[in-house]
Amino acid sequence: MDLRKAVCGKMKRDHGLEYNANQVIVSSGAKHSLSNAFAAILNAGDEVIVPVPYWVSYTEIIKLNDGIPVLVPTKKENNFKIMKEELQSAVTSKTKAILLNTPNNPTGSIYTEEELKDIAEIAVKNNIYVVSDEIYEQLTYDGKKHISIAQLGDEIKELTIVINGMSKAYAMTGWRLGYACAHEKIIKAMSSVQSHAVSHPNSITQYASTVALNGPQDDVHKMVEQFAKRRTYMYERLSKMEGLHCLMPDGAFYIYVDITYYMNKKLCSQMIKSSLDFAQILLEQGHVAVIPGAAFGTDNFIRLSYATSMETIEKGLDTFESFIKENLR
Ligand code: PLP
């Protein structure tokens, strides 16, 4: 109860949103909250609209709960955000929910209030839930601010399941604590699912998370300052490397890099046909680990993370750069 109240306090403080403790569930990570949410709302064959690129687990969680992920490609010129027309044309009579992730993993994009209003309008008109994964909400840069879609009015709040957790803003990834805020009937269904699966997240983590949410937030701000420096450094270095194109991320801690230039070229005498080829050669021959974009539904990209020390980032980028210079044919 203390932790659920702390979540209510946080939602009020950061978003002006009123939730009572019966509209909050705490789970073993945001991933677990997502899993509970889809178990609660999906019937077999229900569709969930997932903008591409997407975080890897969404599609799998939807499928595990007998839902159908409906993948909707987004455009680079829209910073990979789903636009009104794209969303509207993906809605069918079977659409149960829209998956929204802002700030976004892997692109770092943040939806503006106008863009969120468009999504809210479509959701309300069609009576569709919005599963809004806001786990990176605190990690925003250059004065950009995260807005929760639930803030945009009572009707959309009723349809929104806000997902959040302690992994990113408080760097408590291994502590495994996530939470969801939604209409009481949804939280009740999620609680039933969770209660039969794992009961609850461990009590030590719950106490630690209560302190993190209720206590001073200075450390979060200090961490964001460091992330901002690493982001600029990584972006500038990558932008100077041959054939790599990336968007400056507005939030989260990833840079999504377009590697189209490398397709059908040879690295270490091996032909690159996919992001997996690129990542594998870079890992095995160059000893630098990146995530292939195929995991997020876009095969001509790789994802880099700056959630590591500046020293590691510098070393990684030095190695990456010289590896490409020496081995690209
Ligand atoms: N949502 C997104 C978009 C993520 O990137 C991640 C972790 O990488 C999660 C959820 C999972 O967070 P948790 O560690 O709280 O399960």
Short mmCIF file of C-alpha atoms and ligand atoms in Angstrom, two decimals, residues 28-32 34 55 58 101 103-105 133 135-136 163-168 173 176-178 254 303, ligand 1:
data_model
loop_
_atom_site.label_atom_id
_atom_site.label_comp_id
_atom_site.label_asym_id
_atom_site.label_seq_id
_atom_site.Cartn_x
_atom_site.Cartn_y
_atom_site.Cartn_z
CA SER A 28 8.25 -7.36 -10.94
CA GLY A 29 9.41 -4.87 -13.60
CA ALA A 30 7.68 -2.82 -16.28
CA LYS A 31 7.93 -5.86 -18.50
CA HIS A 32 5.85 -7.77 -15.98
CA LEU A 34 3.04 -5.04 -19.62
CA TRP A 55 10.92 -2.56 -28.37
CA TYR A 58 6.02 -6.00 -27.12
CA ASN A 101 6.21 4.12 -26.18
CA PRO A 103 10.33 8.40 -25.01
CA ASN A 104 11.03 5.59 -27.40
CA ASN A 105 13.29 2.58 -27.36
CA ASP A 133 4.98 2.61 -21.86
CA ILE A 135 9.55 3.97 -18.59
CA TYR A 136 12.00 6.54 -20.05
CA ILE A 163 3.33 1.53 -17.63
CA ASN A 164 6.40 2.69 -15.74
CA GLY A 165 9.06 1.36 -13.40
CA MET A 166 12.28 1.87 -11.48
CA SER A 167 14.74 0.38 -13.99
CA LYS A 168 15.68 3.49 -15.93
CA THR A 173 17.06 -2.60 -13.23
CA ARG A 176 12.70 -5.63 -10.68
CA LEU A 177 9.96 -3.16 -9.91
CA GLY A 178 7.44 -1.88 -12.39
CA TYR A 254 19.86 4.89 -27.27
CA ARG A 303 21.06 0.38 -31.93
N1 PLP B 1 9.85 -0.91 -21.74
C1 PLP B 1 10.86 -0.52 -22.51
C2 PLP B 1 10.60 0.37 -23.66
C3 PLP B 1 12.18 -0.94 -22.24
O1 PLP B 1 13.18 -0.54 -23.03
C4 PLP B 1 12.40 -1.80 -21.15
C5 PLP B 1 13.75 -2.31 -20.85
O2 PLP B 1 14.65 -2.29 -21.62
C6 PLP B 1 11.31 -2.18 -20.39
C7 PLP B 1 10.04 -1.73 -20.70
C8 PLP B 1 11.45 -3.15 -19.24
O3 PLP B 1 11.72 -2.55 -18.04
P1 PLP B 1 11.82 -3.39 -16.69
O4 PLP B 1 13.28 -3.60 -16.43
O5 PLP B 1 11.21 -2.51 -15.66
O6 PLP B 1 11.09 -4.66 -16.87
#
